[in-house]
Coordinates of N, CA and C in Angstrom, one line a residue:
X1 N 0.8 -1.1 -0.2 CA 0.0 0.1 0.1 C 0.9 1.3 0.0
X2 N 2.0 1.2 0.7 CA 2.9 2.3 0.9 C 3.3 2.5 -0.6
X3 N 3.7 1.6 -1.1 CA 4.2 1.6 -2.7 C 3.2 2.5 -3.4
X4 N 1.6 2.0 -3.6 CA 0.8 2.7 -4.2 C 0.8 4.1 -3.8
X5 N 0.7 4.6 -2.7 CA 0.6 5.7 -2.1 C 1.9 6.7 -2.5
X6 N 2.8 6.2 -2.7 CA 4.1 7.0 -2.8 C 4.0 7.0 -4.5
X7 N 3.5 6.1 -5.3 CA 3.2 6.3 -6.7 C 2.8 7.5 -6.8
X8 N 1.7 8.1 -6.4 CA 1.3 9.6 -6.4 C 2.2 10.6 -6.5
X9 N 3.3 10.5 -5.9 CA 4.6 11.2 -5.9 C 5.5 11.4 -7.0
X10 N 5.1 10.1 -7.9 CA 6.2 10.0 -8.8 C 5.8 10.6 -10.1
X11 N 6.8 11.4 -10.5 CA 6.7 11.9 -11.9 C 6.5 11.2 -13.0
X12 N 7.0 9.7 -12.9 CA 6.6 8.8 -13.8 C 5.2 8.5 -14.2
X13 N 4.5 8.4 -12.7 CA 3.1 8.1 -12.8 C 2.5 9.0 -13.3
X14 N 2.7 10.7 -13.2 CA 2.3 11.6 -13.9 C 2.1 11.6 -15.0
X15 N 3.3 11.2 -15.5 CA 4.1 11.4 -17.3 C 3.2 10.6 -17.5
X16 N 3.0 9.3 -17.2 CA 2.4 7.9 -17.9 C 1.0 8.3 -18.1
X17 N 0.3 9.0 -16.9 CA -0.9 9.3 -17.2 C -1.2 10.4 -18.3
X18 N -0.6 11.4 -18.2 CA -0.5 12.4 -19.4 C -0.1 11.7 -21.0
X19 N 0.8 11.0 -21.0 CA 1.1 10.2 -22.3 C 0.1 9.4 -22.9
X20 N -0.7 8.2 -21.6 CA -1.7 7.6 -22.0 C -2.8 8.3 -22.6
X21 N -3.5 9.8 -22.1 CA -4.3 10.6 -22.4 C -4.4 10.9 -23.9
X22 N -3.1 11.5 -23.8 CA -2.4 12.1 -25.1 C -2.6 11.2 -26.4
X23 N -2.2 9.8 -25.7 CA -2.1 9.0 -26.8 C -3.9 8.3 -27.6
X24 N -4.8 8.7 -26.1 CA -6.2 8.2 -26.6 C -6.6 9.3 -27.4
X25 N -6.3 10.7 -27.7 CA -6.6 11.8 -28.2 C -6.1 11.8 -29.6
X26 N -4.8 11.3 -29.6 CA -4.2 11.1 -30.8 C -5.1 9.9 -31.6
X27 N -5.1 9.0 -31.1 CA -6.2 7.7 -31.8 C -7.6 8.1 -32.2
X28 N -8.4 9.3 -31.4 CA -9.5 9.7 -32.0 C -9.3 10.5 -32.8
X29 N -8.4 11.1 -33.1 CA -8.1 12.0 -34.1 C -7.6 11.6 -35.4
X30 N -7.0 10.6 -35.2 CA -6.6 9.4 -36.5 C -7.9 9.2 -36.8
X31 N -8.7 8.5 -36.1 CA -10.0 7.7 -36.5 C -10.6 9.3 -37.3
X32 N -10.7 10.0 -37.0 CA -11.6 11.4 -37.1 C -10.9 11.9 -38.7
X33 N -9.4 11.8 -38.9 CA -8.9 12.8 -39.8 C -8.5 11.9 -40.9
X34 N -8.0 10.6 -40.3 CA -7.4 9.4 -41.5 C -8.4 8.2 -41.7
X35 N -9.1 8.0 -41.1 CA -10.2 7.2 -41.5 C -11.5 7.9 -41.7
X36 N -11.5 8.8 -41.7 CA -13.1 9.5 -41.9 C -14.2 9.2 -41.0
X37 N -14.1 8.7 -39.7 CA -15.0 8.5 -38.8 C -15.4 10.0 -38.0
X38 N -16.1 10.6 -38.3 CA -16.3 11.7 -37.3 C -17.0 11.7 -36.0
X39 N -16.5 12.2 -35.1 CA -17.2 12.3 -34.0 C -18.4 12.7 -33.4
X40 N -19.3 12.2 -32.7 CA -20.8 12.7 -32.6 C -20.5 13.6 -31.1
X41 N -21.6 14.1 -31.0 CA -21.5 15.0 -29.7 C -21.0 14.4 -28.5
X42 N -21.5 12.8 -28.2 CA -21.0 12.3 -27.2 C -19.5 12.5 -27.0
X43 N -18.9 12.1 -28.2 CA -17.5 11.4 -28.5 C -16.6 13.0 -28.0
X44 N -17.2 13.9 -28.5 CA -16.5 15.2 -28.3 C -16.4 15.7 -26.8
X45 N -17.5 15.5 -26.3 CA -17.6 15.4 -24.9 C -16.9 14.6 -24.2
X46 N -16.4 13.5 -24.6 CA -15.7 12.8 -24.1 C -14.1 13.3 -24.2
X47 N -13.9 13.8 -25.3 CA -12.7 14.6 -25.5 C -12.6 15.4 -24.5
X48 N -13.5 16.1 -24.5 CA -13.2 17.4 -23.6 C -13.0 17.0 -22.0
X49 N -13.6 15.9 -21.5 CA -13.3 15.3 -20.1 C -11.6 15.2 -20.3
X50 N -11.3 14.2 -21.3 CA -9.9 13.8 -21.4 C -9.0 14.8 -21.5
X51 N -9.2 15.9 -22.4 CA -8.4 17.2 -22.0 C -8.1 17.4 -20.6
X52 N -9.4 18.1 -19.9 CA -9.5 18.2 -18.4 C -8.6 17.6 -17.8
X53 N -8.5 16.1 -17.7 CA -7.6 15.1 -17.0 C -6.1 15.4 -17.6
X54 N -6.0 15.9 -19.0 CA -4.4 15.8 -19.3 C -3.9 17.4 -18.4
X55 N -4.7 18.3 -18.5 CA -4.4 19.6 -17.8 C -4.4 19.5 -16.1
X56 N -5.0 18.7 -15.5 CA -5.0 18.3 -14.3 C -4.0 17.6 -13.8
X57 N -3.7 16.6 -14.7 CA -2.4 15.7 -14.5 C -0.8 16.7 -14.7
X58 N -1.0 17.3 -15.5 CA -0.2 18.4 -15.8 C 0.3 19.1 -14.7
X59 N -0.8 19.7 -14.1 CA -0.6 20.4 -12.7 C 0.0 19.4 -11.8
X60 N -0.6 18.5 -11.9 CA -0.2 17.3 -10.5 C 1.4 17.3 -10.7
X61 N 1.6 16.6 -11.9 CA 3.3 16.5 -12.2 C 3.8 17.4 -11.7
X62 N 3.5 18.9 -12.1 CA 4.5 20.1 -11.6 C 4.5 20.2 -9.8
X63 N 3.6 19.7 -9.2 CA 3.2 20.0 -7.9 C 3.2 18.6 -7.3
X64 N 4.0 17.8 -7.7 CA 3.5 16.3 -7.1 C 4.3 16.2 -5.6
X65 N 5.1 17.1 -5.6 CA 5.7 17.2 -4.1 C 5.0 17.9 -2.8
X66 N 3.9 18.8 -3.5 CA 3.3 19.3 -2.5 C 1.8 18.6 -2.2
X67 N 1.7 18.1 -1.0 CA 0.5 17.0 -0.7 C -0.8 17.3 -1.2
X68 N -1.1 18.7 -0.9 CA -2.5 19.4 -0.8 C -2.8 19.6 -2.4
X69 N -2.0 20.1 -2.9 CA -2.1 20.2 -4.7 C -1.9 19.3 -5.0
X70 N -1.3 17.8 -5.2 CA -1.1 16.5 -5.7 C -2.6 15.8 -5.4
X71 N -3.0 15.8 -3.9 CA -4.3 15.5 -3.6 C -5.6 16.2 -4.5
X72 N -5.5 17.4 -4.2 CA -6.4 18.3 -5.6 C -6.3 17.9 -7.0
X73 N -5.1 17.7 -7.2 CA -5.1 17.1 -8.8 C -5.4 15.8 -9.2
X74 N -5.3 15.3 -8.1 CA -5.5 13.5 -7.9 C -7.1 13.6 -7.9
X75 N -7.9 14.4 -7.3 CA -9.4 14.5 -6.8 C -9.8 14.8 -8.4
X76 N -9.0 15.9 -8.9 CA -9.9 16.7 -10.3 C -9.6 15.8 -11.5
X77 N -8.3 14.7 -11.5 CA -8.1 14.2 -12.5 C -9.3 13.0 -12.5
X78 N -9.2 12.5 -11.4 CA -10.1 11.3 -11.3 C -11.9 12.0 -11.4
X79 N -12.0 13.1 -11.3 CA -13.6 13.6 -11.9 C -13.5 13.9 -13.2
X80 N -12.4 14.0 -13.9 CA -12.4 14.5 -15.2 C -12.5 12.8 -16.2
X81 N -11.8 11.9 -15.5 CA -11.5 10.6 -15.7 C -13.3 9.9 -16.0
X82 N -13.7 10.2 -14.7 CA -15.2 9.7 -14.2 C -16.1 10.2 -15.3
X83 N -16.3 11.4 -15.4 CA -16.8 12.3 -16.4 C -16.9 11.7 -17.7
X84 N -15.7 11.1 -18.4 CA -15.4 10.8 -19.3 C -16.2 9.2 -19.4
X85 N -15.7 8.5 -18.4 CA -16.4 7.2 -18.4 C -18.2 7.4 -18.4
X86 N -18.3 8.1 -17.3 CA -20.1 8.5 -17.5 C -20.5 8.5 -19.0
X87 N -19.8 9.7 -19.9 CA -20.1 9.8 -20.8 C -20.3 8.7 -21.9
X88 N -19.2 8.1 -21.9 CA -18.8 6.7 -22.8 C -19.8 5.8 -22.3
X89 N -20.1 5.7 -20.8 CA -21.2 4.9 -21.0 C -22.5 5.2 -21.2
X90 N -22.7 6.4 -21.2 CA -24.1 6.6 -21.7 C -24.0 6.5 -23.8
X91 N -22.9 6.9 -24.2 CA -22.9 6.8 -25.3 C -22.6 5.2 -25.8
X92 N -22.5 4.5 -25.0 CA -22.7 3.1 -25.1 C -24.0 2.3 -25.4
X93 N -25.0 3.2 -24.2 CA -26.3 3.0 -24.2 C -27.0 3.3 -25.4
X94 N -26.9 4.5 -26.0 CA -27.4 4.9 -27.2 C -26.5 4.2 -28.5
X95 N -25.6 3.5 -28.5 CA -25.2 3.0 -29.3 C -25.8 1.2 -29.5
X96 N -26.0 1.0 -28.2 CA -27.1 -0.2 -28.2 C -28.2 -0.5 -27.8
X97 N -28.6 0.5 -28.2 CA -30.4 1.3 -28.2 C -30.9 0.7 -26.9
X98 N -30.4 1.1 -25.5 CA -30.8 0.7 -24.4 C -31.3 2.4 -23.9
X99 N -30.8 3.3 -24.4 CA -30.5 4.8 -23.9 C -31.5 5.4 -25.2
X100 N -32.5 5.9 -25.1 CA -33.3 6.8 -26.2 C -32.6 8.2 -25.9
X101 N -31.8 8.3 -26.9 CA -30.9 9.5 -26.8 C -31.8 11.0 -27.8
X102 N -31.6 12.4 -27.1 CA -31.9 13.1 -28.1 C -30.3 13.6 -28.9
X103 N -29.4 13.1 -29.1 CA -28.0 13.4 -29.7 C -28.3 14.0 -30.9
X104 N -27.5 15.4 -30.8 CA -27.9 16.0 -32.1 C -26.5 16.1 -32.9
X105 N -26.5 16.5 -34.0 CA -25.2 16.9 -34.5 C -24.4 17.8 -34.0
X106 N -24.8 18.8 -33.2 CA -24.0 20.1 -32.1 C -23.3 19.2 -31.4
X107 N -22.4 19.9 -30.7 CA -21.3 19.2 -29.8 C -22.3 19.3 -28.3
X108 N -22.9 20.1 -27.8 CA -23.7 20.5 -26.8 C -22.9 21.1 -25.9
X109 N -22.0 22.1 -25.9 CA -21.1 22.5 -24.7 C -21.9 23.8 -24.5
X110 N -21.8 24.2 -23.0 CA -22.5 25.3 -22.7 C -21.9 26.7 -23.3
X111 N -22.9 27.7 -23.4 CA -22.3 28.6 -23.9 C -21.5 29.4 -23.3
X112 N -20.8 29.3 -22.1 CA -19.9 30.0 -21.5 C -18.9 29.2 -22.1
X113 N -18.7 28.1 -22.6 CA -17.7 27.4 -22.8 C -17.7 26.6 -24.1
X114 N -17.8 27.3 -25.4 CA -18.0 26.5 -26.7 C -17.1 26.1 -27.4
X115 N -16.5 24.9 -26.9 CA -15.2 24.6 -27.5 C -15.1 24.5 -28.8
X116 N -16.6 23.5 -29.3 CA -16.9 23.7 -30.8 C -16.3 24.6 -31.3
X117 N -16.7 25.9 -30.9 CA -16.4 26.9 -31.9 C -14.8 27.6 -31.5
X118 N -14.2 27.4 -30.1 CA -13.0 27.8 -30.3 C -12.1 27.0 -31.1
X119 N -12.3 25.2 -31.0 CA -11.5 24.4 -31.7 C -12.4 23.6 -32.3
X120 N -13.0 24.2 -33.5 CA -13.6 23.3 -34.3 C -12.9 22.0 -34.8
X121 N -11.7 22.1 -35.3 CA -10.9 20.8 -35.6 C -11.0 19.8 -34.6
X122 N -11.2 20.1 -33.3 CA -10.7 19.0 -32.3 C -12.0 18.8 -31.5
X123 N -13.3 19.8 -31.4 CA -14.3 19.5 -30.7 C -15.6 19.5 -31.5
X124 N -15.4 19.7 -33.0 CA -16.3 19.6 -33.9 C -17.5 18.5 -33.7
X125 N -18.6 18.2 -33.5 CA -19.3 17.0 -33.7 C -19.9 17.0 -35.0
X126 N -19.4 16.1 -35.8 CA -20.0 16.1 -37.3 C -20.7 14.8 -37.5
X127 N -20.6 13.9 -36.5 CA -21.1 12.5 -37.0 C -22.1 12.2 -36.2
X128 N -23.0 11.1 -36.6 CA -23.7 10.6 -36.0 C -23.7 10.1 -34.6
X129 N -24.7 9.9 -33.6 CA -24.7 9.1 -32.2 C -24.8 7.6 -32.6
X130 N -24.3 7.0 -31.5 CA -24.9 5.6 -31.6 C -24.2 4.5 -33.1
X131 N -23.2 5.2 -33.8 CA -22.5 4.2 -34.8 C -20.8 4.5 -34.6
X132 N -20.2 4.2 -33.6 CA -18.8 4.3 -33.7 C -18.1 3.1 -34.1
X133 N -17.2 3.4 -34.8 CA -16.4 2.5 -35.5 C -15.5 1.2 -34.7
X134 N -15.5 0.2 -35.3 CA -14.9 -1.1 -35.0 C -13.6 -0.9 -34.6
X135 N -13.0 -1.3 -33.8 CA -11.5 -0.9 -33.3 C -10.9 -2.2 -33.1
X136 N -9.7 -2.3 -32.3 CA -9.1 -3.8 -32.2 C -9.8 -4.6 -31.5
X137 N -9.8 -5.8 -31.5 CA -10.4 -7.2 -31.1 C -12.1 -7.4 -31.1
X138 N -12.3 -6.0 -32.4 CA -13.9 -6.3 -32.4 C -14.9 -5.1 -31.4
X139 N -13.9 -4.7 -30.8 CA -14.7 -3.6 -30.0 C -15.2 -2.4 -30.5
X140 N -16.4 -1.9 -30.5 CA -16.2 -0.8 -30.8 C -15.5 0.6 -30.4
X141 N -15.6 1.6 -30.7 CA -14.9 2.7 -30.0 C -15.3 2.9 -28.7
X142 N -16.6 3.0 -28.7 CA -17.1 3.4 -27.1 C -17.0 2.1 -26.2
X143 N -17.1 0.7 -26.8 CA -16.3 -0.1 -25.6 C -15.0 0.2 -25.3
X144 N -14.1 0.3 -26.5 CA -12.8 0.4 -26.1 C -12.6 1.6 -25.1
X145 N -13.6 2.5 -25.4 CA -13.3 4.0 -24.1 C -13.8 3.4 -22.9
X146 N -14.6 2.4 -22.6 CA -15.4 2.0 -21.2 C -14.3 1.2 -20.7
X147 N -13.2 0.3 -21.4 CA -12.2 -0.1 -21.0 C -11.1 0.6 -20.7
X148 N -10.7 1.4 -21.8 CA -9.3 2.7 -21.6 C -9.7 3.5 -20.8
X149 N -10.7 3.9 -20.2 CA -11.0 4.7 -19.1 C -11.3 4.3 -18.1
X150 N -11.8 2.9 -18.0 CA -12.5 2.2 -16.7 C -10.7 1.9 -15.7
X151 N -10.1 1.6 -16.6 CA -9.0 1.0 -15.8 C -8.1 2.1 -15.0
X152 N -8.0 2.9 -15.9 CA -7.3 4.6 -15.4 C -8.2 5.0 -13.7
X153 N -9.6 4.8 -14.2 CA -10.3 5.4 -13.1 C -10.3 4.4 -11.8
X154 N -10.0 3.3 -12.0 CA -9.7 2.2 -10.7 C -8.5 2.7 -9.9
X155 N -7.5 2.9 -10.9 CA -6.2 3.4 -10.3 C -6.4 4.5 -9.4
X156 N -6.8 5.3 -10.0 CA -7.2 6.9 -9.5 C -7.7 6.8 -8.4
X157 N -9.2 6.1 -8.6 CA -9.7 6.0 -7.1 C -9.1 5.6 -6.1
X158 N -8.3 4.2 -6.6 CA -7.7 3.6 -5.4 C -6.3 4.5 -4.6
X159 N -6.0 5.4 -5.6 CA -4.9 6.5 -5.0 C -5.4 7.3 -4.2
X160 N -6.8 7.7 -4.7 CA -7.2 8.6 -4.1 C -7.6 8.3 -2.4
X161 N -8.2 6.9 -2.6 CA -8.6 6.5 -1.1 C -7.4 6.2 -0.5
X162 N -6.1 6.2 -0.7 CA -4.9 5.7 0.1 C -4.5 7.5 0.5
X163 N -4.6 8.4 -0.4 CA -4.5 9.6 0.6 C -5.3 10.1 1.2
X164 N -6.4 9.9 1.0 CA -7.6 10.3 1.9 C -7.2 10.3 3.8
X165 N -6.5 9.2 3.9 CA -6.2 9.2 5.9 C -5.8 10.2 5.9
X166 N -4.6 10.7 5.3 CA -3.7 11.8 5.4 C -4.5 12.8 5.4
X167 N -5.7 13.3 4.5 CA -6.2 14.6 4.6 C -7.2 14.4 5.8
X168 N -7.6 13.5 6.3 CA -7.9 13.0 7.4 C -7.2 13.4 9.0
X169 N -6.2 12.8 8.9 CA -5.2 13.5 9.7 C -4.4 14.7 9.8
X170 N -4.2 15.4 8.7 CA -4.5 16.7 8.7 C -5.5 17.7 8.9
X171 N -6.6 17.3 9.1 CA -7.9 18.1 9.2 C -8.1 17.8 10.7
X172 N -7.6 16.8 11.6 CA -7.7 16.5 12.4 C -6.7 17.5 13.6
X173 N -5.4 17.2 13.1 CA -4.2 18.2 13.2 C -4.8 19.7 13.3
X174 N -5.4 20.3 12.4 CA -5.6 21.4 12.3 C -6.6 21.8 13.5
X175 N -7.7 20.9 13.5 CA -8.7 21.2 14.4 C -8.2 21.3 15.7
X176 N -7.3 20.4 16.0 CA -6.7 20.4 17.7 C -5.9 21.3 17.8
X177 N -5.2 22.0 16.8 CA -4.3 23.0 17.0 C -5.1 24.6 17.7
X178 N -6.5 24.5 16.9 CA -7.4 25.6 17.0 C -7.9 25.4 18.5

């Protein structure tokens, strides 16, 4: 358990996460621009979640020696990956017909953050929902996302739970000092 806790302090852990997430984005762009499989609204929302995780992981890498910032970045990265996993699960339901969706051709970003207008080459939703391409081992892209986001989500949740006792200990120590 100590090894796993110390993993969060390792530059290699944060770098591996960043490289992993950038690779996911690269594969999505390859499918979009080289293979002409255009993303739907749900797919670009997953991209946005993953980009958020990349940024929070980069901050975590830079401040990994500061416990509180590392814990905040770990929490934020876990939230972003969880959001991407939730959206992927919703997309899987749409793909399999278990979720009736009102998924439209627009990206569905809020008015205060129109990522599809700011970076249309990256966040533009030009494809229909429920039709993701087949990838490796016969999995659809959405099924692949459930796996490739699920595993990091488990690792991040485990690290978060290993950090949490230190949060409680620091809080108790702070309350006793007052």
